[in-house]
mmCIF file of C-alpha atoms in Angstrom:
data_model
loop_
_atom_site.group_PDB
_atom_site.id
_atom_site.type_symbol
_atom_site.label_atom_id
_atom_site.label_comp_id
_atom_site.label_asym_id
_atom_site.label_seq_id
_atom_site.Cartn_x
_atom_site.Cartn_y
_atom_site.Cartn_z
ATOM 1 C CA UNK L 1015 79.960 71.553 89.606
ATOM 2 C CA UNK L 1016 78.673 74.813 90.258
ATOM 3 C CA UNK L 1017 80.855 77.513 91.515
ATOM 4 C CA UNK L 1018 80.380 81.111 92.899
ATOM 5 C CA UNK L 1019 83.642 82.715 92.696
ATOM 6 C CA UNK L 1020 84.399 85.000 95.616
ATOM 7 C CA UNK L 1021 87.918 85.953 94.493
ATOM 8 C CA UNK L 1022 89.643 86.986 91.038
ATOM 9 C CA UNK L 1023 93.232 85.420 89.543
ATOM 10 C CA UNK L 1024 95.709 86.735 87.539
ATOM 11 C CA UNK L 1025 98.658 84.738 85.985
ATOM 12 C CA UNK L 1026 100.723 84.508 82.976
ATOM 13 C CA UNK L 1027 98.046 82.039 81.365
ATOM 14 C CA UNK L 1028 95.179 84.474 81.959
ATOM 15 C CA UNK L 1029 93.607 86.955 80.418
ATOM 16 C CA UNK L 1030 94.357 90.795 81.073
ATOM 17 C CA UNK L 1031 91.137 91.017 83.381
ATOM 18 C CA UNK L 1032 91.800 87.827 85.362
ATOM 19 C CA UNK L 1033 89.922 84.778 86.005
ATOM 20 C CA UNK L 1034 86.776 84.488 89.150
ATOM 21 C CA UNK L 1035 87.728 81.861 91.253
ATOM 22 C CA UNK L 1036 86.747 80.117 94.394
ATOM 23 C CA UNK L 1037 88.787 80.376 97.449
ATOM 24 C CA UNK L 1038 88.648 77.695 100.159
ATOM 25 C CA UNK L 1039 90.783 78.755 103.646
ATOM 26 C CA UNK L 1040 92.443 75.649 104.874
ATOM 27 C CA UNK L 1041 94.977 74.589 107.548
ATOM 28 C CA UNK L 1042 97.929 74.333 105.294
ATOM 29 C CA UNK L 1043 96.935 77.140 103.084
ATOM 30 C CA UNK L 1044 94.684 77.869 100.129
ATOM 31 C CA UNK L 1045 92.521 75.971 97.961
ATOM 32 C CA UNK L 1046 91.562 77.635 94.645
ATOM 33 C CA UNK L 1047 89.253 76.156 91.957
ATOM 34 C CA UNK L 1048 89.125 77.571 88.366
ATOM 35 C CA UNK L 1049 85.920 77.417 86.233
ATOM 36 C CA UNK L 1050 85.850 74.761 83.502
ATOM 37 C CA UNK L 1051 87.698 75.890 80.290
ATOM 38 C CA UNK L 1052 85.655 76.887 76.965
ATOM 39 C CA UNK L 1053 86.053 73.395 75.690
ATOM 40 C CA UNK L 1054 83.769 72.226 78.222
ATOM 41 C CA UNK L 1055 86.455 70.385 80.505
ATOM 42 C CA UNK L 1056 85.906 69.946 84.293
ATOM 43 C CA UNK L 1057 87.136 72.675 87.165
ATOM 44 C CA UNK L 1058 90.565 72.489 88.011
ATOM 45 C CA UNK L 1059 92.113 73.290 91.572
ATOM 46 C CA UNK L 1060 95.474 74.130 93.063
ATOM 47 C CA UNK L 1061 96.656 74.645 96.157
ATOM 48 C CA UNK L 1062 99.472 77.026 97.960
ATOM 49 C CA UNK L 1063 100.490 77.037 101.386
ATOM 50 C CA UNK L 1064 100.825 79.869 103.540
ATOM 51 C CA UNK L 1065 104.710 79.470 103.513
ATOM 52 C CA UNK L 1066 104.634 80.465 99.802
ATOM 53 C CA UNK L 1067 102.546 83.878 100.130
ATOM 54 C CA UNK L 1068 102.982 87.388 100.644
ATOM 55 C CA UNK L 1069 100.655 89.416 101.194
ATOM 56 C CA UNK L 1070 99.662 93.282 101.011
ATOM 57 C CA UNK L 1071 96.376 95.420 100.335
ATOM 58 C CA UNK L 1072 95.532 96.546 96.867
ATOM 59 C CA UNK L 1073 92.803 96.403 94.327
ATOM 60 C CA UNK L 1074 91.555 100.066 92.767
ATOM 61 C CA UNK L 1075 90.428 101.126 96.177
ATOM 62 C CA UNK L 1076 93.044 99.356 98.489
ATOM 63 C CA UNK L 1077 90.555 97.504 100.062
ATOM 64 C CA UNK L 1078 91.229 94.017 99.121
ATOM 65 C CA UNK L 1079 93.627 91.873 100.086
ATOM 66 C CA UNK L 1080 96.049 90.611 97.430
ATOM 67 C CA UNK L 1081 98.077 87.338 97.763
ATOM 68 C CA UNK L 1082 100.962 86.680 95.537
ATOM 69 C CA UNK L 1083 103.314 83.669 95.423
ATOM 70 C CA UNK L 1084 105.335 81.691 92.502
ATOM 71 C CA UNK L 1085 104.104 78.244 91.478
ATOM 72 C CA UNK L 1086 104.975 75.343 88.781
ATOM 73 C CA UNK L 1087 102.326 77.537 86.506
ATOM 74 C CA UNK L 1088 104.417 80.882 87.067
ATOM 75 C CA UNK L 1089 103.365 83.862 89.155
ATOM 76 C CA UNK L 1090 100.176 84.322 90.768
ATOM 77 C CA UNK L 1091 98.153 87.267 92.277
ATOM 78 C CA UNK L 1092 95.038 86.606 94.227
ATOM 79 C CA UNK L 1093 92.811 89.553 95.169
ATOM 80 C CA UNK L 1094 90.262 88.659 97.914
ATOM 81 C CA UNK L 1095 87.376 91.089 98.514
ATOM 82 C CA UNK L 1096 85.422 89.258 100.288
ATOM 83 C CA UNK L 1097 85.111 90.542 103.834
ATOM 84 C CA UNK L 1098 84.010 87.059 104.846
ATOM 85 C CA UNK L 1099 86.916 85.222 103.352
ATOM 86 C CA UNK L 1100 89.337 87.736 104.420
ATOM 87 C CA UNK L 1101 88.258 87.431 107.991
ATOM 88 C CA UNK L 1102 88.617 83.470 107.761
ATOM 89 C CA UNK L 1103 92.111 84.093 106.299
ATOM 90 C CA UNK L 1104 93.263 86.610 108.918
ATOM 91 C CA UNK L 1105 92.051 83.826 111.460
ATOM 92 C CA UNK L 1106 93.874 81.063 109.384
ATOM 93 C CA UNK L 1107 96.849 82.784 108.943
ATOM 94 C CA UNK L 1108 100.000 81.599 110.813
ATOM 95 C CA UNK L 1109 102.376 84.071 112.677
ATOM 96 C CA UNK L 1110 104.776 85.088 109.706
ATOM 97 C CA UNK L 1111 101.811 86.665 108.070
ATOM 98 C CA UNK L 1112 100.634 89.112 111.313
ATOM 99 C CA UNK L 1113 102.770 92.048 110.478
ATOM 100 C CA UNK L 1114 102.022 91.973 106.506
ATOM 101 C CA UNK L 1115 98.081 91.609 107.287
ATOM 102 C CA UNK L 1116 98.519 94.287 110.124
ATOM 103 C CA UNK L 1117 99.878 97.059 107.501
ATOM 104 C CA UNK L 1118 97.306 95.756 104.826
ATOM 105 C CA UNK L 1119 94.623 96.379 107.434
ATOM 106 C CA UNK L 1120 96.214 99.994 108.315
ATOM 107 C CA UNK L 1121 96.253 100.858 104.672
ATOM 108 C CA UNK L 1122 92.528 99.837 104.317
ATOM 109 C CA UNK L 1123 91.554 102.101 107.164
ATOM 110 C CA UNK L 1124 93.299 104.914 105.586
ATOM 111 C CA UNK L 1125 91.502 104.870 102.515
ATOM 112 C CA UNK L 1126 88.291 104.147 104.271
ATOM 113 C CA UNK L 1127 88.816 107.499 106.350
ATOM 114 C CA UNK L 1128 89.651 109.394 102.812
ATOM 115 C CA UNK L 1129 86.334 107.766 101.368
ATOM 116 C CA UNK L 1130 83.886 110.628 101.829
ATOM 117 C CA UNK L 1131 86.385 112.988 100.782
ATOM 118 C CA UNK L 1132 87.221 111.379 97.698
ATOM 119 C CA UNK L 1133 83.258 111.069 96.640
ATOM 120 C CA UNK L 1134 82.709 114.590 97.243
ATOM 121 C CA UNK L 1135 86.036 115.364 94.830
ATOM 122 C CA UNK L 1136 84.410 112.841 92.385
ATOM 123 C CA UNK L 1137 81.046 114.393 92.460
ATOM 124 C CA UNK L 1138 82.596 117.875 91.508
ATOM 125 C CA UNK L 1139 84.436 116.215 88.874
ATOM 126 C CA UNK L 1140 81.198 114.347 87.573
ATOM 127 C CA UNK L 1141 79.561 117.906 87.530
ATOM 128 C CA UNK L 1142 82.198 119.768 85.695
ATOM 129 C CA UNK L 1143 81.546 116.950 83.062
ATOM 130 C CA UNK L 1144 78.217 117.449 82.984
ATOM 131 C CA UNK L 1145 78.753 120.763 82.238
ATOM 132 C CA UNK L 1146 80.724 119.665 79.185
ATOM 133 C CA UNK L 1147 84.152 120.371 80.390
ATOM 134 C CA UNK L 1148 85.384 117.023 79.726
ATOM 135 C CA UNK L 1149 87.850 117.349 77.230
ATOM 136 C CA UNK L 1150 89.806 119.882 79.560
ATOM 137 C CA UNK L 1151 89.558 117.941 82.517
ATOM 138 C CA UNK L 1152 93.001 116.417 82.181
ATOM 139 C CA UNK L 1153 92.621 115.718 86.184
ATOM 140 C CA UNK L 1154 89.954 113.167 85.809
ATOM 141 C CA UNK L 1155 92.103 111.247 83.468
ATOM 142 C CA UNK L 1156 95.058 111.553 85.487
ATOM 143 C CA UNK L 1157 93.040 110.252 88.744
ATOM 144 C CA UNK L 1158 91.763 107.152 86.322
ATOM 145 C CA UNK L 1159 95.083 106.612 85.138
ATOM 146 C CA UNK L 1160 96.798 106.164 88.586
ATOM 147 C CA UNK L 1161 94.039 103.954 89.671
ATOM 148 C CA UNK L 1162 95.035 101.035 86.816
ATOM 149 C CA UNK L 1163 97.343 98.636 88.595
ATOM 150 C CA UNK L 1164 100.826 98.107 86.617
ATOM 151 C CA UNK L 1165 99.737 94.214 86.328
ATOM 152 C CA UNK L 1166 96.645 95.262 84.436
ATOM 153 C CA UNK L 1167 98.755 97.622 82.009
ATOM 154 C CA UNK L 1168 101.649 94.588 81.529
ATOM 155 C CA UNK L 1169 98.782 92.256 80.531
ATOM 156 C CA UNK L 1170 97.049 95.050 78.356
ATOM 157 C CA UNK L 1171 100.917 96.008 76.678
ATOM 158 C CA UNK L 1172 101.613 92.439 76.536
ATOM 159 C CA UNK L 1173 98.604 91.309 74.333
ATOM 160 C CA UNK L 1174 98.885 94.140 71.872
ATOM 161 C CA UNK L 1175 102.611 93.162 71.615
ATOM 162 C CA UNK L 1176 102.215 89.729 71.043
ATOM 163 C CA UNK L 1177 99.502 89.925 67.939
ATOM 164 C CA UNK L 1178 101.974 92.562 66.547
ATOM 165 C CA UNK L 1179 104.672 90.307 66.359
ATOM 166 C CA UNK L 1180 102.953 87.327 65.106
ATOM 167 C CA UNK L 1181 102.742 89.016 61.280
ATOM 168 C CA UNK L 1182 106.766 90.458 61.746
ATOM 169 C CA UNK L 1183 110.026 89.309 60.715
ATOM 170 C CA UNK L 1184 111.516 89.296 64.235
ATOM 171 C CA UNK L 1185 115.476 89.799 64.736
ATOM 172 C CA UNK L 1186 115.566 87.145 67.277
ATOM 173 C CA UNK L 1187 119.837 87.627 67.773
ATOM 174 C CA UNK L 1188 122.814 88.522 66.551
ATOM 175 C CA UNK L 1189 124.711 91.949 67.150
ATOM 176 C CA UNK L 1190 121.659 94.419 66.633
ATOM 177 C CA UNK L 1191 120.031 92.539 69.376
ATOM 178 C CA UNK L 1192 122.797 92.398 71.746
ATOM 179 C CA UNK L 1193 123.177 96.646 70.840
ATOM 180 C CA UNK L 1194 119.513 97.401 71.367
ATOM 181 C CA UNK L 1195 119.442 95.130 74.778
ATOM 182 C CA UNK L 1196 122.787 96.702 76.123
ATOM 183 C CA UNK L 1197 121.304 100.330 75.440
ATOM 184 C CA UNK L 1198 118.030 99.440 77.202
ATOM 185 C CA UNK L 1199 120.086 97.937 80.350
ATOM 186 C CA UNK L 1200 122.124 101.239 80.434
ATOM 187 C CA UNK L 1201 119.205 103.461 80.438
ATOM 188 C CA UNK L 1202 117.046 101.519 82.466
ATOM 189 C CA UNK L 1203 119.701 101.179 85.593
ATOM 190 C CA UNK L 1204 119.321 104.807 86.571
ATOM 191 C CA UNK L 1205 115.360 104.679 86.935
ATOM 192 C CA UNK L 1206 114.209 104.906 90.670
ATOM 193 C CA UNK L 1207 111.903 102.496 91.896
ATOM 194 C CA UNK L 1208 110.791 101.295 88.196
ATOM 195 C CA UNK L 1209 108.002 99.218 87.989
ATOM 196 C CA UNK L 1210 108.603 97.861 84.640
ATOM 197 C CA UNK L 1211 110.570 95.322 82.992
ATOM 198 C CA UNK L 1212 111.441 96.529 79.436
ATOM 199 C CA UNK L 1213 111.200 93.824 76.447
ATOM 200 C CA UNK L 1214 112.869 94.932 73.234
ATOM 201 C CA UNK L 1215 112.228 93.535 69.964
ATOM 202 C CA UNK L 1216 114.342 94.168 66.810
ATOM 203 C CA UNK L 1217 111.760 93.989 63.468
ATOM 204 C CA UNK L 1218 113.152 93.592 59.932
ATOM 205 C CA UNK L 1219 111.727 96.659 58.031
ATOM 206 C CA UNK L 1220 112.860 99.560 56.575
ATOM 207 C CA UNK L 1221 110.488 101.871 58.603
ATOM 208 C CA UNK L 1222 112.857 104.638 60.523
ATOM 209 C CA UNK L 1223 111.121 104.178 63.517
ATOM 210 C CA UNK L 1224 110.232 102.473 67.040
ATOM 211 C CA UNK L 1225 107.419 102.694 69.330
ATOM 212 C CA UNK L 1226 106.695 101.652 73.018
ATOM 213 C CA UNK L 1227 103.493 99.867 74.366
ATOM 214 C CA UNK L 1228 101.987 100.091 78.081
ATOM 215 C CA UNK L 1229 103.774 97.986 80.081
ATOM 216 C CA UNK L 1230 107.156 98.301 78.615
ATOM 217 C CA UNK L 1231 107.218 96.922 75.197
ATOM 218 C CA UNK L 1232 109.318 98.185 72.982
ATOM 219 C CA UNK L 1233 109.641 97.534 69.320
ATOM 220 C CA UNK L 1234 112.623 98.926 67.271
ATOM 221 C CA UNK L 1235 112.738 98.408 63.308
ATOM 222 C CA UNK L 1236 116.090 97.990 61.663
ATOM 223 C CA UNK L 1237 115.653 100.712 59.144
ATOM 224 C CA UNK L 1238 115.690 103.202 62.344
ATOM 225 C CA UNK L 1239 119.437 101.181 63.350
ATOM 226 C CA UNK L 1240 120.338 101.227 59.643
ATOM 227 C CA UNK L 1241 119.645 105.267 59.558
ATOM 228 C CA UNK L 1242 121.174 105.922 62.644
ATOM 229 C CA UNK L 1243 124.945 107.451 62.497
ATOM 230 C CA UNK L 1244 125.867 106.377 65.678
ATOM 231 C CA UNK L 1245 124.408 104.056 68.698
ATOM 232 C CA UNK L 1246 123.483 107.223 70.537
ATOM 233 C CA UNK L 1247 121.090 108.341 67.917
ATOM 234 C CA UNK L 1248 119.214 104.929 68.840
ATOM 235 C CA UNK L 1249 119.648 105.162 72.321
ATOM 236 C CA UNK L 1250 118.049 108.850 72.109
ATOM 237 C CA UNK L 1251 114.899 107.085 70.368
ATOM 238 C CA UNK L 1252 114.897 104.629 72.796
ATOM 239 C CA UNK L 1253 115.237 106.853 75.726
ATOM 240 C CA UNK L 1254 112.072 108.904 74.482
ATOM 241 C CA UNK L 1255 110.052 105.382 74.068
ATOM 242 C CA UNK L 1256 110.848 104.441 77.382
ATOM 243 C CA UNK L 1257 109.611 107.487 78.826
ATOM 244 C CA UNK L 1258 106.177 107.485 77.198
ATOM 245 C CA UNK L 1259 106.040 104.141 79.113
ATOM 246 C CA UNK L 1260 107.349 105.430 82.582
ATOM 247 C CA UNK L 1261 104.848 108.840 82.087
ATOM 248 C CA UNK L 1262 102.196 105.902 81.362
ATOM 249 C CA UNK L 1263 101.686 107.914 78.307
ATOM 250 C CA UNK L 1264 99.903 105.206 76.310
ATOM 251 C CA UNK L 1265 97.200 104.682 79.140
ATOM 252 C CA UNK L 1266 96.543 108.472 79.085
ATOM 253 C CA UNK L 1267 95.906 108.418 75.645
ATOM 254 C CA UNK L 1268 93.142 105.161 75.956
ATOM 255 C CA UNK L 1269 91.259 106.476 78.819
ATOM 256 C CA UNK L 1270 90.940 109.554 77.119
ATOM 257 C CA UNK L 1271 89.628 107.696 74.153
ATOM 258 C CA UNK L 1272 87.193 105.832 76.041
ATOM 259 C CA UNK L 1273 85.004 108.687 77.174
ATOM 260 C CA UNK L 1274 82.715 109.531 79.970
ATOM 261 C CA UNK L 1275 81.141 106.145 80.934
ATOM 262 C CA UNK L 1276 84.426 103.808 80.969
ATOM 263 C CA UNK L 1277 86.619 107.042 82.644
ATOM 264 C CA UNK L 1278 83.972 107.068 85.373
ATOM 265 C CA UNK L 1279 83.864 103.072 85.818
ATOM 266 C CA UNK L 1280 87.689 103.593 86.517
ATOM 267 C CA UNK L 1281 87.421 106.186 88.854
ATOM 268 C CA UNK L 1282 84.584 104.591 90.786
ATOM 269 C CA UNK L 1283 86.331 101.191 90.925
ATOM 270 C CA UNK L 1284 84.586 98.998 88.726
ATOM 271 C CA UNK L 1285 87.362 96.199 87.696
ATOM 272 C CA UNK L 1286 85.420 94.008 85.713
ATOM 273 C CA UNK L 1287 84.461 97.207 83.433
ATOM 274 C CA UNK L 1288 87.815 97.917 82.687
ATOM 275 C CA UNK L 1289 88.502 94.778 82.293
ATOM 276 C CA UNK L 1290 85.946 94.434 79.686
ATOM 277 C CA UNK L 1291 87.265 97.480 78.005
ATOM 278 C CA UNK L 1292 90.823 96.652 77.815
ATOM 279 C CA UNK L 1293 89.962 93.425 75.279
ATOM 280 C CA UNK L 1294 89.141 95.482 72.810
ATOM 281 C CA UNK L 1295 91.713 97.974 72.600
ATOM 282 C CA UNK L 1296 94.270 95.945 70.499
ATOM 283 C CA UNK L 1297 94.053 97.780 67.324
ATOM 284 C CA UNK L 1298 93.798 101.206 69.247
ATOM 285 C CA UNK L 1299 97.304 100.560 71.027
ATOM 286 C CA UNK L 1300 99.172 99.827 67.388
ATOM 287 C CA UNK L 1301 97.899 103.232 66.081
ATOM 288 C CA UNK L 1302 97.922 105.294 69.114
ATOM 289 C CA UNK L 1303 99.301 108.747 68.549
ATOM 290 C CA UNK L 1304 100.638 111.049 71.395
ATOM 291 C CA UNK L 1305 99.855 114.130 71.868
ATOM 292 C CA UNK L 1306 102.202 117.246 71.591
ATOM 293 C CA UNK L 1307 102.752 117.566 75.144
ATOM 294 C CA UNK L 1308 103.246 113.794 75.654
ATOM 295 C CA UNK L 1309 105.656 113.862 72.672
ATOM 296 C CA UNK L 1310 107.934 117.217 74.375
ATOM 297 C CA UNK L 1311 107.553 115.255 77.879
ATOM 298 C CA UNK L 1312 108.932 112.019 76.596
ATOM 299 C CA UNK L 1313 111.619 114.133 74.570
ATOM 300 C CA UNK L 1314 112.979 116.299 77.729
ATOM 301 C CA UNK L 1315 112.991 113.076 80.165
ATOM 302 C CA UNK L 1316 114.397 111.097 77.650
ATOM 303 C CA UNK L 1317 117.246 113.910 77.442
ATOM 304 C CA UNK L 1318 117.875 113.530 81.241
ATOM 305 C CA UNK L 1319 117.558 109.781 81.309
ATOM 306 C CA UNK L 1320 120.689 109.532 78.781
ATOM 307 C CA UNK L 1321 122.348 111.984 81.025
ATOM 308 C CA UNK L 1322 121.874 109.914 83.816
ATOM 309 C CA UNK L 1323 122.990 107.157 81.862
ATOM 310 C CA UNK L 1324 125.906 108.357 80.587
ATOM 311 C CA UNK L 1325 125.071 108.122 77.144
ATOM 312 C CA UNK L 1326 125.990 111.264 74.805
ATOM 313 C CA UNK L 1327 122.538 113.595 74.642
ATOM 314 C CA UNK L 1328 123.634 115.038 71.282
ATOM 315 C CA UNK L 1329 122.648 111.782 69.562
ATOM 316 C CA UNK L 1330 119.221 112.661 70.317
ATOM 317 C CA UNK L 1331 119.562 116.104 68.865
ATOM 318 C CA UNK L 1332 121.675 115.020 65.798
ATOM 319 C CA UNK L 1333 118.645 112.653 65.063
ATOM 320 C CA UNK L 1334 116.412 115.015 65.136
ATOM 321 C CA UNK L 1335 117.942 117.763 63.306
ATOM 322 C CA UNK L 1336 118.388 114.989 60.461
ATOM 323 C CA UNK L 1337 114.605 113.826 60.828
ATOM 324 C CA UNK L 1338 113.763 117.789 60.439
ATOM 325 C CA UNK L 1339 114.629 117.708 56.451
ATOM 326 C CA UNK L 1340 111.362 115.401 56.140
ATOM 327 C CA UNK L 1341 109.279 118.314 57.886
ATOM 328 C CA UNK L 1342 110.066 120.836 55.034
ATOM 329 C CA UNK L 1343 106.880 122.612 54.247
ATOM 330 C CA UNK L 1344 104.856 121.231 57.162
ATOM 331 C CA UNK L 1345 102.946 123.466 59.344
ATOM 332 C CA UNK L 1346 103.824 122.520 62.753
ATOM 333 C CA UNK L 1347 100.056 123.061 64.183
ATOM 334 C CA UNK L 1348 98.888 120.707 61.794
ATOM 335 C CA UNK L 1349 100.267 117.908 63.336
ATOM 336 C CA UNK L 1350 99.878 116.026 66.287
ATOM 337 C CA UNK L 1351 103.615 115.789 66.692
ATOM 338 C CA UNK L 1352 106.441 118.919 67.357
ATOM 339 C CA UNK L 1353 108.290 119.251 64.251
ATOM 340 C CA UNK L 1354 111.507 117.564 64.618
ATOM 341 C CA UNK L 1355 113.416 121.054 63.926
ATOM 342 C CA UNK L 1356 111.547 122.434 66.879
ATOM 343 C CA UNK L 1357 112.197 119.394 69.306
ATOM 344 C CA UNK L 1358 115.986 119.428 68.255
ATOM 345 C CA UNK L 1359 116.006 123.047 69.265
ATOM 346 C CA UNK L 1360 114.118 122.688 72.558
ATOM 347 C CA UNK L 1361 116.435 119.772 73.382
ATOM 348 C CA UNK L 1362 119.784 121.947 72.583
ATOM 349 C CA UNK L 1363 118.202 124.487 75.143
ATOM 350 C CA UNK L 1364 117.706 121.793 77.896
ATOM 351 C CA UNK L 1365 121.224 120.255 77.100
ATOM 352 C CA UNK L 1366 122.645 123.817 77.395
ATOM 353 C CA UNK L 1367 121.347 124.265 81.098
ATOM 354 C CA UNK L 1368 123.119 120.769 82.105
ATOM 355 C CA UNK L 1369 126.576 120.553 83.548
ATOM 356 C CA UNK L 1370 128.995 118.476 81.193
ATOM 357 C CA UNK L 1371 127.985 114.949 81.244
ATOM 358 C CA UNK L 1372 130.167 112.026 82.004
ATOM 359 C CA UNK L 1373 130.313 109.408 79.119
ATOM 360 C CA UNK L 1374 130.445 105.929 79.063
ATOM 361 C CA UNK L 1375 130.994 104.076 75.654
ATOM 362 C CA UNK L 1376 128.993 101.684 74.638
ATOM 363 C CA UNK L 1377 130.635 97.872 74.438
ATOM 364 C CA UNK L 1378 130.386 97.305 70.897
ATOM 365 C CA UNK L 1379 131.116 98.750 67.509
ATOM 366 C CA UNK L 1380 128.185 100.843 65.544
ATOM 367 C CA UNK L 1381 129.534 100.217 62.051
ATOM 368 C CA UNK L 1382 129.728 96.492 62.483
ATOM 369 C CA UNK L 1383 126.054 96.654 64.098
ATOM 370 C CA UNK L 1384 125.017 98.828 60.685
ATOM 371 C CA UNK L 1385 126.846 96.248 58.602
ATOM 372 C CA UNK L 1386 125.393 93.007 60.405
ATOM 373 C CA UNK L 1387 121.755 94.489 59.128
ATOM 374 C CA UNK L 1388 122.609 94.851 55.506
ATOM 375 C CA UNK L 1389 121.864 97.613 53.017
ATOM 376 C CA UNK L 1390 118.878 99.654 53.112
ATOM 377 C CA UNK L 1391 116.093 99.536 50.144
ATOM 378 C CA UNK L 1392 115.143 103.147 51.040
ATOM 379 C CA UNK L 1393 117.360 106.271 50.970
ATOM 380 C CA UNK L 1394 114.910 108.763 53.307
ATOM 381 C CA UNK L 1395 116.659 109.993 56.389
#
C-alpha cells in the first residue's frame, strides 16, 4: 500500500522526531495509518473516537492542530498541518470540541498577525550572524530553544538516558533510592507550572557527581551520597541539577553547538530538520559541559528552590566548601565551571539576603542511608 503522510504522530514507542502517518477523518473520529516497519511488514492502522481527543494549537509556529489522547499504546500526540485535513476535522468534530477548536483558531490568527514582525526580527538576526556576531548572539539561541516543544526535549533526554543506563549498575530499590526520591519530590512540589516529570536514577559508582539531561532525567552516583555528610548536601546538588533542566541549559548548549544552519532551521520552523539533528546528539549529551553563567544560575536558583522546599540551604554551601579542597591550585578562568570556593561564597551572600528559612526534616536518617551503600573505595572528597 502506498501512502502519502499528512500528519506527524508522537508516542512512547516512536523516535524523538515522530513518525509520519496518514489521517482519515470519519464519522466516529480518526483512522490513523502508520507506514510499514523496517522489517518489511504491512502498514498498520488504529482508530480513535472524537470523545477521546483533546485539541489545542501547537507546532513550532503554533499553526498546527494538535490532538492528544491516551489509548492502549499509551499517550499519543498528533500534529495536523495540512489545511484540507484541518478543515475536514473542524467540519466533522462534535459540539464538545467547538470551543477548543475556536481557541486554537484564535491562536493561529494571532501568530499570523505577528508573522511579518517575526520575519523582520529574524532577518535582522540573520544579518547580524552573517556579519560574524554569531557567538555573541545569545538572543537567537534563546529564541531557538523557546521554539523546541517540551515533548521533543523529553524524547531527546530519554534516549540518551536509556543508552547511558544500559552500561551501568543501577540501584533499583532500597533506602538510597527512597531517599533521593523523597528529595526530588520535596524539591519539585513548589515549582509553579512545572512542565517536567523528573526521573531520577541511582547508579553504583564512586564518582562524586550527579548530572541532568534535557527533559528531567537525573542520575546520582552513589559516590556522591557516600561523601555527603548529610541529606541536605545531596538535596543541594539535586536542586542544582533540577534547575539545569528547568532553565533548559542542556538545550541551550546543544543549540549553541549545532551551529548557524541548524539554529536558523529551528528558528524558521523546520521540525524534520531538528528531528534529524536530535538523533545524532546522544554522545554529546553525555559529555555536555555547562558554561559559567549557567552553573551560577543553577546554583542561585537551586538555593532558592531549597528554601521554598523547606530544606536547609546550608547543605549546598557546605558541600561546595568541601569540594573546594579539590580546586586548590586551579586558576578559575581556565575552567568552564566556577571554582567551588567561589560558588560557596556567592551562595553565602545570596542566603544572607533571604529571610530565616522554615525547615522540615526528611523522613529518613542519613547515617542509615550511607551505611546501606557500603564503604567507599575512594578517599577523595
